[in-house]
Coordinates of C-alpha atoms in Angstrom, one line a residue:
X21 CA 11.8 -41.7 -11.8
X22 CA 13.9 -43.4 -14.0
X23 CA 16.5 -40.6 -13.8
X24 CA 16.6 -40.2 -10.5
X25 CA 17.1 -44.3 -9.5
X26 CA 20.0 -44.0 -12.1
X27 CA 21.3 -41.1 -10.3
X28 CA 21.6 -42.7 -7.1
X29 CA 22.9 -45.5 -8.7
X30 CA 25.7 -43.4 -10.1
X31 CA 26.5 -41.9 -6.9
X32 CA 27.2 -45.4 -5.2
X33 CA 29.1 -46.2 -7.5
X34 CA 31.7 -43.3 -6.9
X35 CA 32.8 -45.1 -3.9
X36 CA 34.0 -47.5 -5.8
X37 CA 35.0 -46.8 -9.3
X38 CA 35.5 -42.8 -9.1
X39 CA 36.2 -42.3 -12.5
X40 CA 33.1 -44.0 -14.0
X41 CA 30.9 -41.0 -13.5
X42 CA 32.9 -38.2 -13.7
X43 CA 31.8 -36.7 -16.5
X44 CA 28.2 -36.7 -14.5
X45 CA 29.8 -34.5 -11.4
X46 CA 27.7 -31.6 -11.6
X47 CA 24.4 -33.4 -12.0
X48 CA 24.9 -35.9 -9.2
X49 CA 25.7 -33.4 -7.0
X50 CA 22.6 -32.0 -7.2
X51 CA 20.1 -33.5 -4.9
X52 CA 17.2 -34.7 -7.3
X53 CA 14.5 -32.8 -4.5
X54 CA 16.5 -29.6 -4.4
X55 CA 14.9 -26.4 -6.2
X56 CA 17.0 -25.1 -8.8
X57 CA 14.8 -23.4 -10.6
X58 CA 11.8 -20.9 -9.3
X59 CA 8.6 -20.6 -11.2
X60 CA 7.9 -16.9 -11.6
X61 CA 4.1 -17.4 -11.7
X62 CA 4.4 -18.4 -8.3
X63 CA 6.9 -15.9 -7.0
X64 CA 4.4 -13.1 -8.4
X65 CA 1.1 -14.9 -6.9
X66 CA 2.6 -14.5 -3.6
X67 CA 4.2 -11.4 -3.9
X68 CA 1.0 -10.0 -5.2
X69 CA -0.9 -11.1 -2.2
X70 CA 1.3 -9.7 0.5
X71 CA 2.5 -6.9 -0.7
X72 CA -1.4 -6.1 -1.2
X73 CA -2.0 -7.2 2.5
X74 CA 0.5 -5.6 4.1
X75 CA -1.3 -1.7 4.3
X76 CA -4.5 -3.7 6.1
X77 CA -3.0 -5.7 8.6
X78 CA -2.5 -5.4 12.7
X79 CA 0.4 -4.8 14.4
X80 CA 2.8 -2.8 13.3
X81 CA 0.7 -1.4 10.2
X82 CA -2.2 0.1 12.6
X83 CA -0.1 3.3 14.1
X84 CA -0.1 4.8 11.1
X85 CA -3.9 4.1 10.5
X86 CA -3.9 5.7 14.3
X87 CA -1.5 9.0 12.7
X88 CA -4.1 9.3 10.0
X89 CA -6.8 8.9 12.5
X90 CA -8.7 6.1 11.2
X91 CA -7.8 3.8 14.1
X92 CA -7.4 5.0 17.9
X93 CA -5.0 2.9 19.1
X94 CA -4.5 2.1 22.8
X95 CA -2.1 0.9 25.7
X96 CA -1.5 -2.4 23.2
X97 CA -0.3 -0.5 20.3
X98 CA 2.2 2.4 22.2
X99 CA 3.8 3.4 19.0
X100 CA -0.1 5.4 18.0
X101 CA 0.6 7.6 21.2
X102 CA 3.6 9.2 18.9
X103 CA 6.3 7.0 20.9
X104 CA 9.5 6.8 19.2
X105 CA 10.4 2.8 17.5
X106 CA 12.0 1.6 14.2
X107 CA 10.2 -0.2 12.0
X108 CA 12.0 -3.7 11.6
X109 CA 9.4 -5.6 10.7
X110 CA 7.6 -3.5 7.5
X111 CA 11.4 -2.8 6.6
X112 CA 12.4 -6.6 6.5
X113 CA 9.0 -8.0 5.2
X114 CA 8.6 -5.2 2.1
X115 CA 12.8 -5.7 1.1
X116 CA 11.6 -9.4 1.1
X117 CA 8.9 -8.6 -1.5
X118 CA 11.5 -6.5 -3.5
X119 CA 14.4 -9.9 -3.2
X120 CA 11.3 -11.9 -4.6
X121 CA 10.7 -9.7 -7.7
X122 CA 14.2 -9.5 -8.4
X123 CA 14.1 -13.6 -8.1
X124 CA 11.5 -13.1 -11.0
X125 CA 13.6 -11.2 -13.4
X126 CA 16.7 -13.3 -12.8
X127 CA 14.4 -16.3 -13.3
X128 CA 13.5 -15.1 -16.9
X129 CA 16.6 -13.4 -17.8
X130 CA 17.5 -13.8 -21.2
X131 CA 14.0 -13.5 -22.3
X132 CA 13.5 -9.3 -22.5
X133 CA 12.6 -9.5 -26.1
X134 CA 10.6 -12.9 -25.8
X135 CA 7.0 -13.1 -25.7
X136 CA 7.8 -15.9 -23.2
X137 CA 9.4 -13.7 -20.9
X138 CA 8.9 -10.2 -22.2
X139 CA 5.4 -8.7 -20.4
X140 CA 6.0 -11.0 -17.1
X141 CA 8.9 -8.8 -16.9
X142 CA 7.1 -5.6 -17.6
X143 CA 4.5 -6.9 -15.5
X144 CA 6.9 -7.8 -12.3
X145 CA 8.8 -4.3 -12.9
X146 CA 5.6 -2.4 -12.4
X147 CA 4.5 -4.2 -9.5
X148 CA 8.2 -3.5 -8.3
X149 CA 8.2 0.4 -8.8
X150 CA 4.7 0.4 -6.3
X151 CA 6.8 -1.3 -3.8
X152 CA 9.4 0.9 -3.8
X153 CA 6.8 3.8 -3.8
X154 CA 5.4 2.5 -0.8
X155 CA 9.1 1.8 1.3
X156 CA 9.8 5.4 0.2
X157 CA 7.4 7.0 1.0
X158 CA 7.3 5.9 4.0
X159 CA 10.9 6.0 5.2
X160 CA 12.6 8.6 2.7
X161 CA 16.3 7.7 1.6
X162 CA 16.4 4.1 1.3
X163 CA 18.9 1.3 -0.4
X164 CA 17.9 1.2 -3.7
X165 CA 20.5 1.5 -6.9
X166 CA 22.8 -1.1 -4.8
X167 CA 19.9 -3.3 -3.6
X168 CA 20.8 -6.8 -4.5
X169 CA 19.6 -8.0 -8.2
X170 CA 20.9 -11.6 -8.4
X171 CA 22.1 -14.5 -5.7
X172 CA 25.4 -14.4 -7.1
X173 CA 26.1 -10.6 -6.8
X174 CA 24.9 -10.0 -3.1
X175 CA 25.4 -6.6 -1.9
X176 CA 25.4 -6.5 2.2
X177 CA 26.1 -2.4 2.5
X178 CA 24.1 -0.7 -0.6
X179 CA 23.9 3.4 -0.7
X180 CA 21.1 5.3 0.6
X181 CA 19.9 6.8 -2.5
X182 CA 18.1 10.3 -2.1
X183 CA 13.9 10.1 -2.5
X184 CA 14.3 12.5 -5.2
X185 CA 16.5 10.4 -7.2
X186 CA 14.4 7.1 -6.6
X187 CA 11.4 9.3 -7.7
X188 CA 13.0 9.8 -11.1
X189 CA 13.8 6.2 -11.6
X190 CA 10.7 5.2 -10.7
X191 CA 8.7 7.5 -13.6
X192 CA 11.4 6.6 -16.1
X193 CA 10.9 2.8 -15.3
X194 CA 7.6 2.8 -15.2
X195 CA 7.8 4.7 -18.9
X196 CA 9.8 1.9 -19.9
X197 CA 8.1 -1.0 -18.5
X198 CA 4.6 0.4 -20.1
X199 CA 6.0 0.3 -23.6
X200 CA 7.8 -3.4 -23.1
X201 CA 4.0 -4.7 -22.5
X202 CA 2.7 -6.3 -25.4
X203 CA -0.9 -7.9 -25.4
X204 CA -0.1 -10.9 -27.1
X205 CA 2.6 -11.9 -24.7
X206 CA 2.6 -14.5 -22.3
X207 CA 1.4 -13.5 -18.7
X208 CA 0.9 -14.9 -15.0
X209 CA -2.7 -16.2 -15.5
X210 CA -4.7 -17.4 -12.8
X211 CA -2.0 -16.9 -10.6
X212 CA -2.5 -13.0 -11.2
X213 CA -4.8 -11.6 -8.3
X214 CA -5.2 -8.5 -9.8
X215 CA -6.0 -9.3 -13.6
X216 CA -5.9 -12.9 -14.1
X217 CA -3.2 -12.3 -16.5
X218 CA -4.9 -9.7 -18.4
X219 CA -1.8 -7.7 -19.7
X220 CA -4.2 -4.2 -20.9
X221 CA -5.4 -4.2 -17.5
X222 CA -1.6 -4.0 -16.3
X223 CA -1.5 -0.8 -18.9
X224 CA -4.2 0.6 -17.2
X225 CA -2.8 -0.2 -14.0
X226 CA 0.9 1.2 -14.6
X227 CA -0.5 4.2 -16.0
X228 CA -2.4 5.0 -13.9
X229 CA 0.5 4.6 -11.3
X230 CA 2.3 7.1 -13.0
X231 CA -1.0 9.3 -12.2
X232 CA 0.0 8.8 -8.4
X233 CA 4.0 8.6 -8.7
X234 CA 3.5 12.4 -10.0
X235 CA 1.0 13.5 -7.6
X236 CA 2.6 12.3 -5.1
X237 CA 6.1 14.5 -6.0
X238 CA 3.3 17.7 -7.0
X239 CA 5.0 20.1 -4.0
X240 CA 8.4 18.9 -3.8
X241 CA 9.2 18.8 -7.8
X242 CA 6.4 20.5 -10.0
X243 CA 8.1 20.7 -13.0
X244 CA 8.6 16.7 -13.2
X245 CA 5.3 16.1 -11.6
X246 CA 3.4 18.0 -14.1
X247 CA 5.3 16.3 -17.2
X248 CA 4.6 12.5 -15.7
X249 CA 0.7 13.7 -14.2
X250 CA 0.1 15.1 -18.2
X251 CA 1.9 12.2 -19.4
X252 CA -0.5 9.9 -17.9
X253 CA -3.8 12.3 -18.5
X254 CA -3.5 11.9 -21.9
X255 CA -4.0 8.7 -22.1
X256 CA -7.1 8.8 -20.2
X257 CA -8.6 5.3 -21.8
X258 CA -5.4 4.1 -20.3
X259 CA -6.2 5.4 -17.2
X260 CA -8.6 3.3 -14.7
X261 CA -11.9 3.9 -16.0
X262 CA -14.7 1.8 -13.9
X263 CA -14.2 -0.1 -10.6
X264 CA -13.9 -3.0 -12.8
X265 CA -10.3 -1.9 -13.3
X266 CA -9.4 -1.8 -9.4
X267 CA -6.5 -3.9 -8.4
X268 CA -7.2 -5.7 -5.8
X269 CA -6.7 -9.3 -4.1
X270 CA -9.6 -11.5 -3.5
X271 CA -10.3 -12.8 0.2
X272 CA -12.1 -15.5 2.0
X273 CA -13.6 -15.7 4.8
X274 CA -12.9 -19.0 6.7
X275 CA -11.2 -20.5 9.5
X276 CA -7.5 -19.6 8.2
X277 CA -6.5 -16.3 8.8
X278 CA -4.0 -16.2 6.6
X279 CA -6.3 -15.8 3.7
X280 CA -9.0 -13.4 5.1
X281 CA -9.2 -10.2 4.4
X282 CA -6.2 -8.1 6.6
X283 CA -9.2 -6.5 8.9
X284 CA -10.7 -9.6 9.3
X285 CA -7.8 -10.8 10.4
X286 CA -7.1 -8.5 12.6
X287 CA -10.2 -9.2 14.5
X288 CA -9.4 -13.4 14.3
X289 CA -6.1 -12.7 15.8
X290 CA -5.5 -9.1 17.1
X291 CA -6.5 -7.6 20.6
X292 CA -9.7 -5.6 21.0
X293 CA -7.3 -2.6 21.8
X294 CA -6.8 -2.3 17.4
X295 CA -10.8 -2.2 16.7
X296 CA -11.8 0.9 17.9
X297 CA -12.3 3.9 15.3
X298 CA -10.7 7.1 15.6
X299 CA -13.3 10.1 16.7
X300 CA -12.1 12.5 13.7
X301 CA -13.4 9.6 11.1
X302 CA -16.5 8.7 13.0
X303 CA -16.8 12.6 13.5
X304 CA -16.3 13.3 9.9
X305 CA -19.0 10.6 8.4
X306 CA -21.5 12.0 10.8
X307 CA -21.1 15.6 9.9
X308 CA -22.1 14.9 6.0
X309 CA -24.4 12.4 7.1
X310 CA -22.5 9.8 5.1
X311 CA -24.6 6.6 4.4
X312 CA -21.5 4.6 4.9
X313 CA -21.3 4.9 8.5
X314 CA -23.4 2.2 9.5
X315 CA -21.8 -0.1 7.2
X316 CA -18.1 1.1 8.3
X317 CA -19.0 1.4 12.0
X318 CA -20.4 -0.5 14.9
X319 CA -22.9 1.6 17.0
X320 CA -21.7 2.0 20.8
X321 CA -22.7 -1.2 23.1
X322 CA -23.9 1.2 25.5
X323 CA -26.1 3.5 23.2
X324 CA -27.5 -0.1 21.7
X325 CA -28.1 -1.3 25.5
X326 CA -30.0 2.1 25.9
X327 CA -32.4 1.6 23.2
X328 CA -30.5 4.4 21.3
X329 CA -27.7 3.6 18.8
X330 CA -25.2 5.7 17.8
X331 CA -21.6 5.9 16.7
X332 CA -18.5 7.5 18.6
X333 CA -14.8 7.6 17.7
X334 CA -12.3 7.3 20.1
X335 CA -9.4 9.9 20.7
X336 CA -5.8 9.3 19.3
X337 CA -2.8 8.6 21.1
X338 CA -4.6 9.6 24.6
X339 CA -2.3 10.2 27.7
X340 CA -2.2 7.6 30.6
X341 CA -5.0 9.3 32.5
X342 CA -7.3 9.8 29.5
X343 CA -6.9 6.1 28.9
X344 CA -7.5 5.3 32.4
X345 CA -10.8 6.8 31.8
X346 CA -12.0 5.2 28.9
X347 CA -15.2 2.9 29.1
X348 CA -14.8 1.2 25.7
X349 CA -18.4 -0.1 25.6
X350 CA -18.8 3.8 25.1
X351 CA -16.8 3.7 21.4
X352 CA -17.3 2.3 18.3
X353 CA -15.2 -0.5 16.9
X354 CA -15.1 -1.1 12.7
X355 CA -18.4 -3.0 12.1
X356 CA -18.9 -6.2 13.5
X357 CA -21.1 -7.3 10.7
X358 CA -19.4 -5.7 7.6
X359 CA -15.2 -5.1 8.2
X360 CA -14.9 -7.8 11.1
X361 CA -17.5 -10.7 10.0
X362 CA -17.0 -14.3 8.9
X363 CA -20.5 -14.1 7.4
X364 CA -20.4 -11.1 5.2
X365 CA -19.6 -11.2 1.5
X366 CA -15.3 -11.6 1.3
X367 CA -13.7 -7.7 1.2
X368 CA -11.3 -7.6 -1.5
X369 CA -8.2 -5.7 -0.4
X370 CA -7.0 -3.2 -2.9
X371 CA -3.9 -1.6 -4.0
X372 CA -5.1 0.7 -6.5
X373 CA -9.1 2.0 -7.1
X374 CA -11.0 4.1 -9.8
X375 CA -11.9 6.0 -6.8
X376 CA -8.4 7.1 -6.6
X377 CA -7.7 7.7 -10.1
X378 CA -10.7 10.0 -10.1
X379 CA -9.8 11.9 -6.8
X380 CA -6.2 12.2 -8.6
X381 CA -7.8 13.7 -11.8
X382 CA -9.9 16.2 -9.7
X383 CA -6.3 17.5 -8.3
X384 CA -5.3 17.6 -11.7
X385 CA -8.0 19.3 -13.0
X386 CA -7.9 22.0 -10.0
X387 CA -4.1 22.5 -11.6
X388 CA -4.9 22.6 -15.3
X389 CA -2.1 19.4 -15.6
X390 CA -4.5 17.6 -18.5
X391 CA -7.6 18.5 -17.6
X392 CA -9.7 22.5 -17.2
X393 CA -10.6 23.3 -13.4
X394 CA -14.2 22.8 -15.2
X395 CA -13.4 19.3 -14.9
X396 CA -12.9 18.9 -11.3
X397 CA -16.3 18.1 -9.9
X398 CA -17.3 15.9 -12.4
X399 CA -13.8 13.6 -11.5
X400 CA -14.5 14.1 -7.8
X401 CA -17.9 12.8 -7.9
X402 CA -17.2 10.1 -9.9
X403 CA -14.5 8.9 -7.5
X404 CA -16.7 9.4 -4.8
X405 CA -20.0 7.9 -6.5
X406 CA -17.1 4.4 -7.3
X407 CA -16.3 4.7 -3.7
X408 CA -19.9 4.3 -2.5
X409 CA -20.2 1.5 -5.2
X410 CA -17.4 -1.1 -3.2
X411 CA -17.7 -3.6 -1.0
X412 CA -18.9 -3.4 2.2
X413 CA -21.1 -0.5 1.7
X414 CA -22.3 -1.6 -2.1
X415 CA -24.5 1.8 -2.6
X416 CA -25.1 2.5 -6.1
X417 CA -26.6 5.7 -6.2
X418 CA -24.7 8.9 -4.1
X419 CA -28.4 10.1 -2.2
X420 CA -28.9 13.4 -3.8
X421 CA -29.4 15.3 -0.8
X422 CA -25.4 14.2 -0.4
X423 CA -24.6 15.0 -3.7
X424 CA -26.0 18.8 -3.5
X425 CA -24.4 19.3 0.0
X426 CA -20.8 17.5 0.3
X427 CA -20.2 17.1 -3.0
X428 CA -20.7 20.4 -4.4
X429 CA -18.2 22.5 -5.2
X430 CA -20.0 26.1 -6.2
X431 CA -18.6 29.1 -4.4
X432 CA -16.0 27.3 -3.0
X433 CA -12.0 28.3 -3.6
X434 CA -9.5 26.0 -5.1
X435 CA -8.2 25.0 -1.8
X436 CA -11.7 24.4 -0.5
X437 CA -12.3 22.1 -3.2
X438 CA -8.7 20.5 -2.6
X439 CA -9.7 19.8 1.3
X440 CA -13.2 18.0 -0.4
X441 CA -11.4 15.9 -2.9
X442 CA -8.7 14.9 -0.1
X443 CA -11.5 14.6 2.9
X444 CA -13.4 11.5 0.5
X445 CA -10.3 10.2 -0.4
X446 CA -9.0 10.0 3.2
X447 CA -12.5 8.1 4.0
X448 CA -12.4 5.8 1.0
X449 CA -8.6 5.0 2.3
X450 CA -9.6 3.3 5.6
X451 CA -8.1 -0.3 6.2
X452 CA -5.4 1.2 3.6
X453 CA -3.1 2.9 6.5
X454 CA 0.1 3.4 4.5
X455 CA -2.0 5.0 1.7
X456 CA -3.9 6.7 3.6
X457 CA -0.8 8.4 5.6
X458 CA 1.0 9.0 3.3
X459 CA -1.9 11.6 1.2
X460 CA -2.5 13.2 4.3
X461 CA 1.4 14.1 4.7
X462 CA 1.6 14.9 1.0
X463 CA -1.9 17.3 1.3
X464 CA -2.7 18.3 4.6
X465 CA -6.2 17.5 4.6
X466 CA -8.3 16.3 6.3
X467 CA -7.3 18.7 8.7
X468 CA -6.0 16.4 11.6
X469 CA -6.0 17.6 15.0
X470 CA -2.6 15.6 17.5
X471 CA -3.6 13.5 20.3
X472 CA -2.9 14.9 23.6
X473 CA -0.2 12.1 24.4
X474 CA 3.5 14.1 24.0
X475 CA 5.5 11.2 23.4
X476 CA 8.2 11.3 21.5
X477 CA 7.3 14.5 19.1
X478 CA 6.0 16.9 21.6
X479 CA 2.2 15.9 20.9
X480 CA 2.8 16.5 17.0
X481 CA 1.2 13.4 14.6
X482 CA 5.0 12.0 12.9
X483 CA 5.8 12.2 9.4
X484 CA 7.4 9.3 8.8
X485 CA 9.1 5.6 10.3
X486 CA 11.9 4.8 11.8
X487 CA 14.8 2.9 9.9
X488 CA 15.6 -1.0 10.8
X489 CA 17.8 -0.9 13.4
X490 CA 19.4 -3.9 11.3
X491 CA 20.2 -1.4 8.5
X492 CA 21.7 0.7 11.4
X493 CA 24.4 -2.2 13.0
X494 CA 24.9 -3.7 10.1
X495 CA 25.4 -0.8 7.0
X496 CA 26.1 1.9 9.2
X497 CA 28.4 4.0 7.1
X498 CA 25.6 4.8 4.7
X499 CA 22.8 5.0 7.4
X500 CA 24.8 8.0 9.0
X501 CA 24.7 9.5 5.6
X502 CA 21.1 9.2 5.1
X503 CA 20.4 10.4 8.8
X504 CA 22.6 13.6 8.3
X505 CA 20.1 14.4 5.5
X506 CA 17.3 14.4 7.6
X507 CA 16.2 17.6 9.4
X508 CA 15.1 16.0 12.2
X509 CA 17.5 13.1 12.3
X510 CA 16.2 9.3 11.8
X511 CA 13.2 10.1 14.3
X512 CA 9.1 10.7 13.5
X513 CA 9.2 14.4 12.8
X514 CA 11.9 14.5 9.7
X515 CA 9.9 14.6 6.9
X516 CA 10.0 12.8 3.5
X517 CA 11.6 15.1 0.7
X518 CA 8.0 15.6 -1.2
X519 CA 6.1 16.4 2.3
X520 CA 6.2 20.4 2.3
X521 CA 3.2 20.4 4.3

């Protein structure tokens, strides 16, 4: 206090005797309540949070739960009938996670070799190169070499860089920032949602990252996906190993929205239109007689009015007259007393499971990349069994009449297995819709059948969103560039450069 009174002081005394304080310019022009400095911890603990939210929420996130037909979609949400929009809003609000970890590593600059600074960086970098994953995958060709690093070095018109280009990056700075973590460093804390601060769990977590990142590029690049998916297999105790390792942001569930889990939310705030499940997931659970669809589904108010409860998905991106037609007490919605309750047990929301690890070491296996074919069922059950195991379904046993009949993979070709490993991952993906899109593009399974709305792509489900039409007015010159790359132009059906499907 006594710094600040002699401040002011100081500065009244300028009017009158200029040259007294001087030699004080630079502090008293800084207003003693302005931030000059950011803490990091806190700039990751909310970055962490949304970034984690953003694949659950409502509007515009749910079309593309509706493309990979876990949501239906209605009138409310236009863009799920395959009608042609950009995507301002997930383009704005994901660069504005990426500004944020860039704030992080210009906060700490200077301390790369520090145990101060040194895994916080690592830490931020990894979290980074998920982000970027995610805006890639989803758009293609975005800014990324050029993206602003630091406030005093602002670049308004960066380059498209090519997806296969940003791929490499990514795997080589992800190599990097695994082998600047040190266990004895510094770390976030408690302000670390995923791992308290618990810098082996970030090892586990980056590698297996690369797991995915090399996956993901499998058809597009196979000799660089096999190196980084071998890389990461053999280092399987590195490698989620447990559920216990899941990344994932805890949720409450109260009166403020903001903090509930994003399905929650979207039944606090969104329209009744964004509940209602899509027929081929409802359809799917019910043909393996999967004991998760009561707990992922709400039985039909009709079917419960006649005495006889039963579940029914609605149809994707439906024309004007089929919607005209729809009785929704006739549907089911996500469950009322699971996904969309106030009462139940907080749903975490995750960015990364052991479930997916597993289902990504059963596609390994199937390839030989670290792992014998032998080893495929074993990794696909286990991700399946950890899928069971999570909230809201909490089954700890896979029933072994299940086991025998979905899970079994004798007699059954390579591909046929694929479609089984991608089928459970697809389920174990709901409320994740950018995830969830994004393995369905790369794969091809589950086998998805278009809506009969034509829209904007002839009736065919799109493979990727629309550019910001900010990007477009104001960094033209290299939009046009990235558009003429595009098969299809800067519309739903051009697809990402590791979609071959």
């Amino acid at each position: 206090m006594k710094k600040y009174i002699k401040m002011i002081l100081c500065s009244l005394a300028v009017v009158t005797i200029l040259n007294s304080c001087t030699k004080d310019f630079d502090r008293i022009n800084t207003p003693p309540t302005s931030v000059t400095v950011i803490d990091p911890v806190l700039i990751f603990s909310r970055v962490l949070r949304d970034g984690t939210f953003a694949e659950g929420g409502e509007l515009p996130n749910n079309k593309f739960g509706s493309w990979a037909q876990h949501w239906a979609g209605g009138q409310v949400v236009p863009v799920s009938r395959y009608l042609e929009s950009s995507e301002d809003a997930i383009w704005e609000a994901h660069f504005a996670l990426i500004k944020d970890l860039k704030q992080i590593t210009f906060e700490l600059r200077g301390k790369e070799s520090d145990p101060s600074g040194r895994s916080k960086l690592a830490i931020a970098k990894i979290y980074e190169i998920s982000i970027w994953q995610r805006m890639t995958d989803m758009f293609g060709d975005i800014p990324y070499s050029q993206v602003t690093k630091t406030a005093d070095a602002v670049q308004v018109t960066p380059v498209f860089d090519t997806q296969e280009s940003i791929y490499t990056s990514l795997i080589a700075d992800l190599n990097t920032a695994i082998a600047q973590l040190t266990d004895s460093d510094e770390s976030y804390g408690s302000a670390d949602f995923f791992y308290a601060g618990n810098i082996p769990k970030w090892r586990k977590f980056a590698t297996s990252l690369k797991l995915r990142l090399g996956l993901r590029i499998r058809y597009a690049n196979p000799a660089l996906a096999r190196t980084t998916v071998e890389s990461a297999m053999g280092q399987t105790a590195l490698l989620f190993t447990a559920n216990a390792d899941n990344a994932a942001v805890p949720t409450f569930n109260n009166a403020q929205p903001v903090n509930a889990n994003p399905m929650l939310r979207q039944f606090l705030t969104g329209s009744s239109d964004l509940r209602y499940l899509a027929a081929a997931l409802v359809n799917k659970l019910k043909e393996y007689n999967d004991p998760r669809l009561p707990l992922l589904a709400q039985p039909t108010v009709n079917s419960v009015k006649a005495g006889a409860p039963a579940y029914a998905g609605l149809g994707v991106a439906l024309t004007d007259a089929q919607l005209g037609q729809v009785i929704r007490d006739n549907y089911s919605t996500a469950s009322l007393s699971t996904w969309f309750s106030a009462s139940f047990a907080p749903i975490p929301a995750y960015a990364l499971t052991y479930s997916e690890v597993s289902f990504f070491k059963a596609e390994a296996a199937l390839l030989g990349w670290g792992a014998t074919p032998a080893d495929a069922e074993a990794f696909f059950k286990a991700g399946v069994a950890a899928a069971f195991q999570l909230a809201p379904y909490s089954i700890n046993t896979v029933p072994a009449a299940y086991s025998a009949s979905v899970l079994n993979f004798t007699g059954l070709s390579d591909e046929q297995k694929m479609e089984r490993i991608m089928s459970q991952k697809w389920i174990h993906l709901f409320g994740r819709n950018f995830e969830a899109f994004a393995e369905w593009r790369r794969t091809g399974y589950p086998v998805l059948i278009p809506g009969g709305n034509p829209g904007s792509t002839g009736g065919r489900i799109p493979r990727r969103a629309i550019y910001s039409t900010r990007e477009a007015q104001l960094n033209n010159a290299n939009y046009l560039i990235a558009v003429s790359r595009l098969s299809n132009g800067d519309s739903f059906l051009s697809k990402v450069w590791w979609d071959k499907h």
